[in-house]
PDB file of C-alpha atoms and ligand atoms in Angstrom:
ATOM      1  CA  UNK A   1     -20.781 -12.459  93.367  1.00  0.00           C
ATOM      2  CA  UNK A   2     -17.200 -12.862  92.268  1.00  0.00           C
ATOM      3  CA  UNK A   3     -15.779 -13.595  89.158  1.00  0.00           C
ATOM      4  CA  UNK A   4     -11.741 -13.965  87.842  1.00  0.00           C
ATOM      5  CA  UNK A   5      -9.914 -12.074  85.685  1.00  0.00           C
ATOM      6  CA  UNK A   6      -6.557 -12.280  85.041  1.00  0.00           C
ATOM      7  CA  UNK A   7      -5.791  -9.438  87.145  1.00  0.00           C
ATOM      8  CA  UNK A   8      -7.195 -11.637  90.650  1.00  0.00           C
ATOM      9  CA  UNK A   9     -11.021 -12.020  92.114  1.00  0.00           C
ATOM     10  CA  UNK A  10     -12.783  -8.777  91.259  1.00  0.00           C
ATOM     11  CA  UNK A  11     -16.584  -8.516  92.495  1.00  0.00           C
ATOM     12  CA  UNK A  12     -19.140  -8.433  90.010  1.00  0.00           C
ATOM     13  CA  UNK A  13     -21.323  -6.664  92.044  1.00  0.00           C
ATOM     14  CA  UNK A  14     -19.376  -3.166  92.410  1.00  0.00           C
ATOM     15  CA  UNK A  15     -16.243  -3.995  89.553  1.00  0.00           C
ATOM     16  CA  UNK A  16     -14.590  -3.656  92.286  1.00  0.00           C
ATOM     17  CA  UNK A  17     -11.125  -5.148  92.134  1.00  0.00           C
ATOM     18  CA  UNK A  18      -9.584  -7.331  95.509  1.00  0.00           C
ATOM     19  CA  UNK A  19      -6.576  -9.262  95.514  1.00  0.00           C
ATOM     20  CA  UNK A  20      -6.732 -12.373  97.312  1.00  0.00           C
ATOM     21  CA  UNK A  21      -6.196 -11.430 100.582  1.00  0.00           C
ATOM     22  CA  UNK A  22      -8.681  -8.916 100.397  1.00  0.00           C
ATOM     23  CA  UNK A  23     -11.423 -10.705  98.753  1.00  0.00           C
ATOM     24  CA  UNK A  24     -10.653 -13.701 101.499  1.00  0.00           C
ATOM     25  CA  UNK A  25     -11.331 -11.469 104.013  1.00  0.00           C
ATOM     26  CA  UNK A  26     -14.342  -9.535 101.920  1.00  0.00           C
ATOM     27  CA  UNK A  27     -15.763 -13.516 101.227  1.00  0.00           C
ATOM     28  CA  UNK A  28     -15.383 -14.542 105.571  1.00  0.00           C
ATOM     29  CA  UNK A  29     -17.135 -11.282 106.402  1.00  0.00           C
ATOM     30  CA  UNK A  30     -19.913 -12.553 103.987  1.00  0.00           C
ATOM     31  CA  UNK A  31     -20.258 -15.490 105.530  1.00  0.00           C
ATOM     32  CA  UNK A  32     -18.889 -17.462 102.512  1.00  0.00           C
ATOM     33  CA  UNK A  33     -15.530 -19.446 104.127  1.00  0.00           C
ATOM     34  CA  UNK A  34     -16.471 -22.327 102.261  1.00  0.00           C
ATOM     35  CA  UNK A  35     -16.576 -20.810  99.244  1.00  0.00           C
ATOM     36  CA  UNK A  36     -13.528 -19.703  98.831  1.00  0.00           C
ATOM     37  CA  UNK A  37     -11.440 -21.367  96.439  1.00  0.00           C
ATOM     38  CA  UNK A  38      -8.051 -23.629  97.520  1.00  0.00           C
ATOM     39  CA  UNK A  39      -4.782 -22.070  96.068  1.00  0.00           C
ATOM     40  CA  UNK A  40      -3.894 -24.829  93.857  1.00  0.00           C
ATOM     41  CA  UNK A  41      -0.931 -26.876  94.486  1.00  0.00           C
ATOM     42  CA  UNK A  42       0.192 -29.598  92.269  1.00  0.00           C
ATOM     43  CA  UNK A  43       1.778 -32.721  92.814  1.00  0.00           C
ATOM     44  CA  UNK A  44       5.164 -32.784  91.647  1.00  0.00           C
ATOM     45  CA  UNK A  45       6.432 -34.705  88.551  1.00  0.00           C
ATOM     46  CA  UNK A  46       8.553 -36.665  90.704  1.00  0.00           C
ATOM     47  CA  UNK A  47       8.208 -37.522  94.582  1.00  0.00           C
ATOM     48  CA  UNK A  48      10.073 -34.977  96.708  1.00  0.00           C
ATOM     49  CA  UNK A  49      10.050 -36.719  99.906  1.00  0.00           C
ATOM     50  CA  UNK A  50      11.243 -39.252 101.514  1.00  0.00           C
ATOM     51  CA  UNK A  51       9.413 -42.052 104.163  1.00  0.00           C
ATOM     52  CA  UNK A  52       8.516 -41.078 107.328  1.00  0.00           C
ATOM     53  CA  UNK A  53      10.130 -44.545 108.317  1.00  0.00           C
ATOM     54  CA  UNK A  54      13.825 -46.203 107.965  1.00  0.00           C
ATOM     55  CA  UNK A  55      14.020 -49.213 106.218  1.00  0.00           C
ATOM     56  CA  UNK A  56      11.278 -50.731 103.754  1.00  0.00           C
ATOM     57  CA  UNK A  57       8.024 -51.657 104.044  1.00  0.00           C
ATOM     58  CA  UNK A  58       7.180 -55.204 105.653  1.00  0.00           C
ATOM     59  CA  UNK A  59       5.247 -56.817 108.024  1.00  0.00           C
ATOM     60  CA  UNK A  60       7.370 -57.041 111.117  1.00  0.00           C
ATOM     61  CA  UNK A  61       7.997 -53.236 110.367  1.00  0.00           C
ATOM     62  CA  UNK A  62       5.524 -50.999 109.045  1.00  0.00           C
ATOM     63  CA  UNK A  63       3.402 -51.445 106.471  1.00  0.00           C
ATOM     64  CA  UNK A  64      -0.218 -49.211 104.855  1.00  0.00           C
ATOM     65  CA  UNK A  65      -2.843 -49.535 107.274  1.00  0.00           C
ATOM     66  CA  UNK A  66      -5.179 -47.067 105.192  1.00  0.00           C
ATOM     67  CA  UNK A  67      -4.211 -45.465 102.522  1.00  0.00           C
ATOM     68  CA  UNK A  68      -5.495 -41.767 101.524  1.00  0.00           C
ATOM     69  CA  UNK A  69      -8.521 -40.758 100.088  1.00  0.00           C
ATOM     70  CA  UNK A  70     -12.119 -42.373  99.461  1.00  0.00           C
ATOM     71  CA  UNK A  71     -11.484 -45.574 101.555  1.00  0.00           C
ATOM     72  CA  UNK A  72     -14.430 -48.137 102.010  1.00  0.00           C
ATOM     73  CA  UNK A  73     -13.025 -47.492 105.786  1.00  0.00           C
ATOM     74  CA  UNK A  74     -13.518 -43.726 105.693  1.00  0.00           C
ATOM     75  CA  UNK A  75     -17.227 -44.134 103.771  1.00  0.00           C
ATOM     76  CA  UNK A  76     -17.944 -46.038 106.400  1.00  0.00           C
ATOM     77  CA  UNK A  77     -17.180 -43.738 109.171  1.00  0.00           C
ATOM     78  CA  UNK A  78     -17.401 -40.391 107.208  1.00  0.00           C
ATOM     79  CA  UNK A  79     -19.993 -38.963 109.348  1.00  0.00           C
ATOM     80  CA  UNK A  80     -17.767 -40.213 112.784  1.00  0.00           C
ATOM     81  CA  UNK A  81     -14.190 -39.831 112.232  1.00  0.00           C
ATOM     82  CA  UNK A  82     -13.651 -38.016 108.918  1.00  0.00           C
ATOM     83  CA  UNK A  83     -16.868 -35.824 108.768  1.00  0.00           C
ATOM     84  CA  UNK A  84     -13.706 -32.726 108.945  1.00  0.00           C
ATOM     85  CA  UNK A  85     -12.307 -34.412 105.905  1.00  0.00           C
ATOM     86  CA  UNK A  86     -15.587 -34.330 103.271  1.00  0.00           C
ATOM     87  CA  UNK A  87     -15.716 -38.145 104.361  1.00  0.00           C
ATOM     88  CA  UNK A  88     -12.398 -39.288 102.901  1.00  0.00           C
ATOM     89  CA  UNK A  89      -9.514 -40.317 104.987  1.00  0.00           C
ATOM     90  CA  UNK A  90      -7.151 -37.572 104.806  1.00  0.00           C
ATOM     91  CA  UNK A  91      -3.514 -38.925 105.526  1.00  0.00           C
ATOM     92  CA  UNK A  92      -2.044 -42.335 105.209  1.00  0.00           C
ATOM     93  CA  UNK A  93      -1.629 -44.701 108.056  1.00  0.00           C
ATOM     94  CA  UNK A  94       1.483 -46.961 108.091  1.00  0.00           C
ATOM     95  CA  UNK A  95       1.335 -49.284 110.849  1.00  0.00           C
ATOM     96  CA  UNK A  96       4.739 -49.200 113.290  1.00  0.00           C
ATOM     97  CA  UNK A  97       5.398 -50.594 116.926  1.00  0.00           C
ATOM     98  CA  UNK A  98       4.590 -47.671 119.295  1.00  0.00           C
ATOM     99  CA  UNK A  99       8.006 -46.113 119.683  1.00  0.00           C
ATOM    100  CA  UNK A 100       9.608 -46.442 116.350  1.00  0.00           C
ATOM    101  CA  UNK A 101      11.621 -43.272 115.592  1.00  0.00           C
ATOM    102  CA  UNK A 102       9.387 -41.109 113.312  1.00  0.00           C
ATOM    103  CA  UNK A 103      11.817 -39.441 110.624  1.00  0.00           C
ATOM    104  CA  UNK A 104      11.007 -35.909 108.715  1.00  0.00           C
ATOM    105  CA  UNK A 105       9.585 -36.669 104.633  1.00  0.00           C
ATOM    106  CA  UNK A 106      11.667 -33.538 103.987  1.00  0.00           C
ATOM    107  CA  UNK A 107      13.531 -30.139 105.040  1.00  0.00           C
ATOM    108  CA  UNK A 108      11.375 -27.397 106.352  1.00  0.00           C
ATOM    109  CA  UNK A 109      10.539 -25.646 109.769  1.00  0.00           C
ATOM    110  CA  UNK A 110       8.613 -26.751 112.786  1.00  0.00           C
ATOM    111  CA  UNK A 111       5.183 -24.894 112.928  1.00  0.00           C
ATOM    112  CA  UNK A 112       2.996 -26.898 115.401  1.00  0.00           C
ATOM    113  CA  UNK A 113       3.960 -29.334 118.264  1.00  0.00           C
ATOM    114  CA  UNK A 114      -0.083 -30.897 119.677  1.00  0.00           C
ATOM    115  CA  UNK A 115      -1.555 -27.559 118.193  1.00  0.00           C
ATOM    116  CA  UNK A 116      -5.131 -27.331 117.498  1.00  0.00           C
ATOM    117  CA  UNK A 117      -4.781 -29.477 114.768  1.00  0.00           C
ATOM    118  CA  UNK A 118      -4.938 -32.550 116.606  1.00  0.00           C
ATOM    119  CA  UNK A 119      -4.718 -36.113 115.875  1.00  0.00           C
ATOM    120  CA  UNK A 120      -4.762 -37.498 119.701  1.00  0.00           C
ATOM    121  CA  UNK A 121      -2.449 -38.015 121.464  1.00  0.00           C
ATOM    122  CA  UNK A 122       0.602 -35.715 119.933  1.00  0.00           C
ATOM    123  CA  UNK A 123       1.769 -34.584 116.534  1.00  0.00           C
ATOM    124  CA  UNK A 124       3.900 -32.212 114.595  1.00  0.00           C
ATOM    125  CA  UNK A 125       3.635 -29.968 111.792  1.00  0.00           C
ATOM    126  CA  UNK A 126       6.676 -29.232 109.661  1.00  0.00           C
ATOM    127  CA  UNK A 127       6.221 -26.191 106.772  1.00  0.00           C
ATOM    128  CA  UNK A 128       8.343 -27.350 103.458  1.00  0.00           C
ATOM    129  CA  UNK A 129       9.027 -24.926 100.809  1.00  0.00           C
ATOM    130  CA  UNK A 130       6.233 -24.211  98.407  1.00  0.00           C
ATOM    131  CA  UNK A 131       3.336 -23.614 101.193  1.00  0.00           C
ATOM    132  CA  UNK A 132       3.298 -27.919 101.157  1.00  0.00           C
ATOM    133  CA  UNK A 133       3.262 -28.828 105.151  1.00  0.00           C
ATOM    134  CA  UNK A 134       3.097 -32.305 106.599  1.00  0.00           C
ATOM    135  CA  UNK A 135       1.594 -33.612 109.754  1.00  0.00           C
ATOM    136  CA  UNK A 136       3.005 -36.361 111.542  1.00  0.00           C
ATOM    137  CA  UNK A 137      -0.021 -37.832 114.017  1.00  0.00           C
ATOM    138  CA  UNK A 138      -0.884 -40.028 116.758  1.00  0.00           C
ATOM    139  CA  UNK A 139       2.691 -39.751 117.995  1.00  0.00           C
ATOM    140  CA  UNK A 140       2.885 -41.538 120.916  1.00  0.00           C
ATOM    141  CA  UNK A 141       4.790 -38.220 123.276  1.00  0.00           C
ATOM    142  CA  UNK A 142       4.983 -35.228 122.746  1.00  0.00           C
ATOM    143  CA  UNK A 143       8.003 -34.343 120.601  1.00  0.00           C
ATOM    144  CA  UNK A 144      11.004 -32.801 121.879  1.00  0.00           C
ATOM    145  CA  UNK A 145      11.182 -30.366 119.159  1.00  0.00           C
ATOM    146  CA  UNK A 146       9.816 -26.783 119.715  1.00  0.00           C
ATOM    147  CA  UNK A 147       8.283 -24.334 117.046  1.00  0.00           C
ATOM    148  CA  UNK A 148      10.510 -22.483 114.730  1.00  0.00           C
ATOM    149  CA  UNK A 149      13.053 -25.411 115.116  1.00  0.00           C
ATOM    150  CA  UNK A 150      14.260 -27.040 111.273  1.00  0.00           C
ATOM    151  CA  UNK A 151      14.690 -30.414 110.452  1.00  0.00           C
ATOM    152  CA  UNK A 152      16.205 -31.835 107.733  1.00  0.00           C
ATOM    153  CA  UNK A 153      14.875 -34.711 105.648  1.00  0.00           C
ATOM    154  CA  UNK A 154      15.630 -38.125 107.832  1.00  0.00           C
ATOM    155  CA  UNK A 155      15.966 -36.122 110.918  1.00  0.00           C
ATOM    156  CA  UNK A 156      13.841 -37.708 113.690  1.00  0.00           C
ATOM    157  CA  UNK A 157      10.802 -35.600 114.907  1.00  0.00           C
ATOM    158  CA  UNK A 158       9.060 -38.185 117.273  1.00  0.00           C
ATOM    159  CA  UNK A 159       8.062 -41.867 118.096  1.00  0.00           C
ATOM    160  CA  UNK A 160       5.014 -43.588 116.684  1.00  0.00           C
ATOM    161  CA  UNK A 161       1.727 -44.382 118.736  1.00  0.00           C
ATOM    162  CA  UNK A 162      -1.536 -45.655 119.078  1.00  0.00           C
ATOM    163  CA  UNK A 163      -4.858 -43.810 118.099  1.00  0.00           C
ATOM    164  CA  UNK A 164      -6.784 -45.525 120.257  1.00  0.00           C
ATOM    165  CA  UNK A 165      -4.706 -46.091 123.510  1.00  0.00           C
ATOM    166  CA  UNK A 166      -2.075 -44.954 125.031  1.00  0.00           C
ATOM    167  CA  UNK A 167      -1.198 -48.411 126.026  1.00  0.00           C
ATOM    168  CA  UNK A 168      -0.536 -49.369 122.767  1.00  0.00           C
ATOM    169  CA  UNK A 169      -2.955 -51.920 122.567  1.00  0.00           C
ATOM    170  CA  UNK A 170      -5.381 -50.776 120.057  1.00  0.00           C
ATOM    171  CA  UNK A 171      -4.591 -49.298 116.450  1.00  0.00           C
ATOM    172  CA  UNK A 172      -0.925 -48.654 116.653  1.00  0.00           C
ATOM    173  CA  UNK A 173       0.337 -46.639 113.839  1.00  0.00           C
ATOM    174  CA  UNK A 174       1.219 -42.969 112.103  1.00  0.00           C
ATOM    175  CA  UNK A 175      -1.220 -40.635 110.480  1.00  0.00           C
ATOM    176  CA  UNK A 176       0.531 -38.960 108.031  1.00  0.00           C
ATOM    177  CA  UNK A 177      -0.712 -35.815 105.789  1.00  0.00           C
ATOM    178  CA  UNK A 178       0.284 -33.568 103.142  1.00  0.00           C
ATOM    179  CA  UNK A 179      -1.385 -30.385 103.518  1.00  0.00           C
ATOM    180  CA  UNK A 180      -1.156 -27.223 101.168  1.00  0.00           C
ATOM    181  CA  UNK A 181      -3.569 -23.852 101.094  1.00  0.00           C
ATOM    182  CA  UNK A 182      -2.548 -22.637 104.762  1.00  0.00           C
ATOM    183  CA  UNK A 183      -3.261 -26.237 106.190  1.00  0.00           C
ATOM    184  CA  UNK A 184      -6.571 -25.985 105.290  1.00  0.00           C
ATOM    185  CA  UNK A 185      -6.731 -28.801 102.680  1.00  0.00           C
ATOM    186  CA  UNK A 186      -4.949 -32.269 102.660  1.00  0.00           C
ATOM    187  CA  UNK A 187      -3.848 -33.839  99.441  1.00  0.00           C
ATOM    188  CA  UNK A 188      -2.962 -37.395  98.671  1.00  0.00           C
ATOM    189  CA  UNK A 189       0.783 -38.094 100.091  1.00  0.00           C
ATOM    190  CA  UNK A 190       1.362 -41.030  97.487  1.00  0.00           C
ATOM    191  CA  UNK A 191       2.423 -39.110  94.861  1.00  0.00           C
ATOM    192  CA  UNK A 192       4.695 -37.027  96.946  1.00  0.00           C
ATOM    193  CA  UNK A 193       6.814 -39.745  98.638  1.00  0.00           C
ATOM    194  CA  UNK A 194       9.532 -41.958  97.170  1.00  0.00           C
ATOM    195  CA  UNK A 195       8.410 -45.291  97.562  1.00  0.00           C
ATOM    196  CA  UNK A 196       7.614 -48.368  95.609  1.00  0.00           C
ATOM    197  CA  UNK A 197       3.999 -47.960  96.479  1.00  0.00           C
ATOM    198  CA  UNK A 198       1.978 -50.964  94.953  1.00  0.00           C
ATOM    199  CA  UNK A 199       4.466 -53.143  96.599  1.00  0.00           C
ATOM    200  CA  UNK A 200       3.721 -52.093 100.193  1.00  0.00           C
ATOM    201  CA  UNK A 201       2.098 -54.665 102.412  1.00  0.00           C
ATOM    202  CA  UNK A 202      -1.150 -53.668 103.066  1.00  0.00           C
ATOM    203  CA  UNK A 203      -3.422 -53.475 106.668  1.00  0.00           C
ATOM    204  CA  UNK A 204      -7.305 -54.683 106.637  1.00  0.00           C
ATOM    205  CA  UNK A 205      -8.865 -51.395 106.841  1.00  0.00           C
ATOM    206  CA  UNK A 206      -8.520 -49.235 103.968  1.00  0.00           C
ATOM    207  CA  UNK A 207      -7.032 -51.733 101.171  1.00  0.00           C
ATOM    208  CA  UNK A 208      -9.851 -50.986  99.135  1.00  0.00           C
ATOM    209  CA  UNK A 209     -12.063 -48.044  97.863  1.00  0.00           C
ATOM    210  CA  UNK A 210     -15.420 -46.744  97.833  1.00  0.00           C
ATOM    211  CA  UNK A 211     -17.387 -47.507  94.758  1.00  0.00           C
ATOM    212  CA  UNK A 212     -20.102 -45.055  93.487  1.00  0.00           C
ATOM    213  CA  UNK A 213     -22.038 -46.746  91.138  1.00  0.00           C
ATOM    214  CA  UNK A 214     -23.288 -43.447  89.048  1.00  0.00           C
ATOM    215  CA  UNK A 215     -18.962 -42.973  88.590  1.00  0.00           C
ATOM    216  CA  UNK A 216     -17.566 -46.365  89.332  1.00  0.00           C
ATOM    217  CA  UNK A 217     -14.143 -45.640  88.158  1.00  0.00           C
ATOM    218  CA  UNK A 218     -13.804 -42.307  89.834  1.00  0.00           C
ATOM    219  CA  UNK A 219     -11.026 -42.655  92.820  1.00  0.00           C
ATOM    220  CA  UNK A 220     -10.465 -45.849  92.364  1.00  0.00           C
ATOM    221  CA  UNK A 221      -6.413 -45.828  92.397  1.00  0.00           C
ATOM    222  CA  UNK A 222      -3.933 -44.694  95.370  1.00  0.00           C
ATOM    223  CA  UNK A 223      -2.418 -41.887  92.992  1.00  0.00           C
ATOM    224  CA  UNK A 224      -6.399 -40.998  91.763  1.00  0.00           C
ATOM    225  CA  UNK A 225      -7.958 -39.375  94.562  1.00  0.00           C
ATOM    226  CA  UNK A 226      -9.242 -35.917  95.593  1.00  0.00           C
ATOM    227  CA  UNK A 227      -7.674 -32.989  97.842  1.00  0.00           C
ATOM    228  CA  UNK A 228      -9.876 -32.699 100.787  1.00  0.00           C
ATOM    229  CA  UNK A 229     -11.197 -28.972 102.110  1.00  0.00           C
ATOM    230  CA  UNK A 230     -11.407 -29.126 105.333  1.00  0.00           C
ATOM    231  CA  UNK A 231     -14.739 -28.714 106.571  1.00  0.00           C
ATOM    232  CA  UNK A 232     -16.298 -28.926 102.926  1.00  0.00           C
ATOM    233  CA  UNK A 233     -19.090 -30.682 102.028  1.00  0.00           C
ATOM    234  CA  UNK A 234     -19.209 -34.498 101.934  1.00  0.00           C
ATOM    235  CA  UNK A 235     -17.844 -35.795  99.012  1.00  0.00           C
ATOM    236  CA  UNK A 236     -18.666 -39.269  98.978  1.00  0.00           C
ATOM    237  CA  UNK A 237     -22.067 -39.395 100.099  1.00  0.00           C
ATOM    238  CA  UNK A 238     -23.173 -41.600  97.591  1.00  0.00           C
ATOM    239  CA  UNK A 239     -26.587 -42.889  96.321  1.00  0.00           C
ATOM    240  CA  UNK A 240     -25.569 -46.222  95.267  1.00  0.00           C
ATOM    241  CA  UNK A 241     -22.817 -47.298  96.930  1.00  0.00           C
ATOM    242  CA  UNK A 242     -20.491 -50.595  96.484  1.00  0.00           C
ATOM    243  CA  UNK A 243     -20.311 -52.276  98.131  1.00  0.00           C
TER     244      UNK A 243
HETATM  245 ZN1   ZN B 301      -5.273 -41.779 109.495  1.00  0.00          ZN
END
């Protein structure tokens, strides 16, 4: 029904030219949300943010729990927990004590404090420059900070908490996300966060990922996976999966 020229989205059924905000609305009214394509944002060359943590990576601090993407973790519970997320797991988890001071990855505005974008029992989302947004979950209050507030990169936006409980007894640890297109797709945070990555210690959950034996070596890597759209369909509903 639509096709692109250079000049935007025009509809091939009346030539009739839309720019993008029209034709999303024109595409809703039909019915077609989840057709409409994500505005593309890239990874940069280098990382532009920093942890959401002080100090490095280890085991008595925080370490990856899960890592982002097509998990064996998230295949596993894609139709529970990540059925939003096309079945992949669409943040990173670094485990933390509940109550370690959760820092901001990088300059930008406060847009949502436990918004409808929840990941129980609090979170946070800042707005960076570039329509690139990140998502601090599972904090374990709600954080002082208010919408329209700005943080700078390093600046403390809330404590870390449990998923599970609010004890603190069950899966302690941050979500963290990277989302672009209007916070309606995630994209992989490794490639936007200065760290030494490979060296991090890892959790039991999502060390490893899902194989699909008709493209084994699709997604295999923690800088190769896919942006998520939320609510899209599954994308790792595989045939012959491995294991
Ligand atoms: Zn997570």
């Amino acid at each position: 029904m639509f096709r692109t020229t250079k000049r935007g989205k025009v509809c091939a059924c009346s030539g009739l030219f839309l720019s993008r905000r029209r034709f999303m609305a024109a595409a809703a009214a039909a019915g077609a949300v989840g057709f409409i394509p994500a505005e593309s944002v890239q990874p940069p060359p280098n990382p532009v943010f920093g942890l959401p943590f002080a100090g490095e990576p280890s085991l008595d601090g925080w370490s990856v729990k899960e890592w982002y993407g097509n998990t064996t973790f998230a295949y596993r519970m894609r139709q529970e927990f990540y059925r939003s997320g096309q079945g992949l797991h669409f943040g990173i988890d670094l485990t933390a004590h509940c109550g370690t001071p959760v820092l901001a990855i990088g300059e930008g505005v406060v847009r949502e404090v436990d918004g409808p974008r929840r990941a129980w029992p609090h979170h946070l989302i800042v707005e960076h420059t570039g329509g690139v947004y990140s998502l601090y979950g599972h904090l374990h209050e709600r954080s002082a900070l208010r919408v329209g507030d700005r943080v700078g990169r390093g600046d403390q936006v809330g404590v870390s908490g449990d998923s599970a409980t609010a004890q603190c007894e069950g899966s302690p640890h941050l979500h963290l996300e990277i989302r672009t297109n209007h916070l309606r797709s995630a994209t992989n945070p490794v490639p936007w966060i200065e760290a030494d990555w490979p060296a991090a210690p890892l959790g039991w959950t999502g060390a490893a990922f899902q194989v699909d034996l008709e493209n084994p070596t699709r997604w295999q890597s923690i800088y190769d996976q896919p942006d998520v759209q939320f609510w899209g369909a599954p994308l790792n509903d595989y045939a012959r999966p491995w294991p």
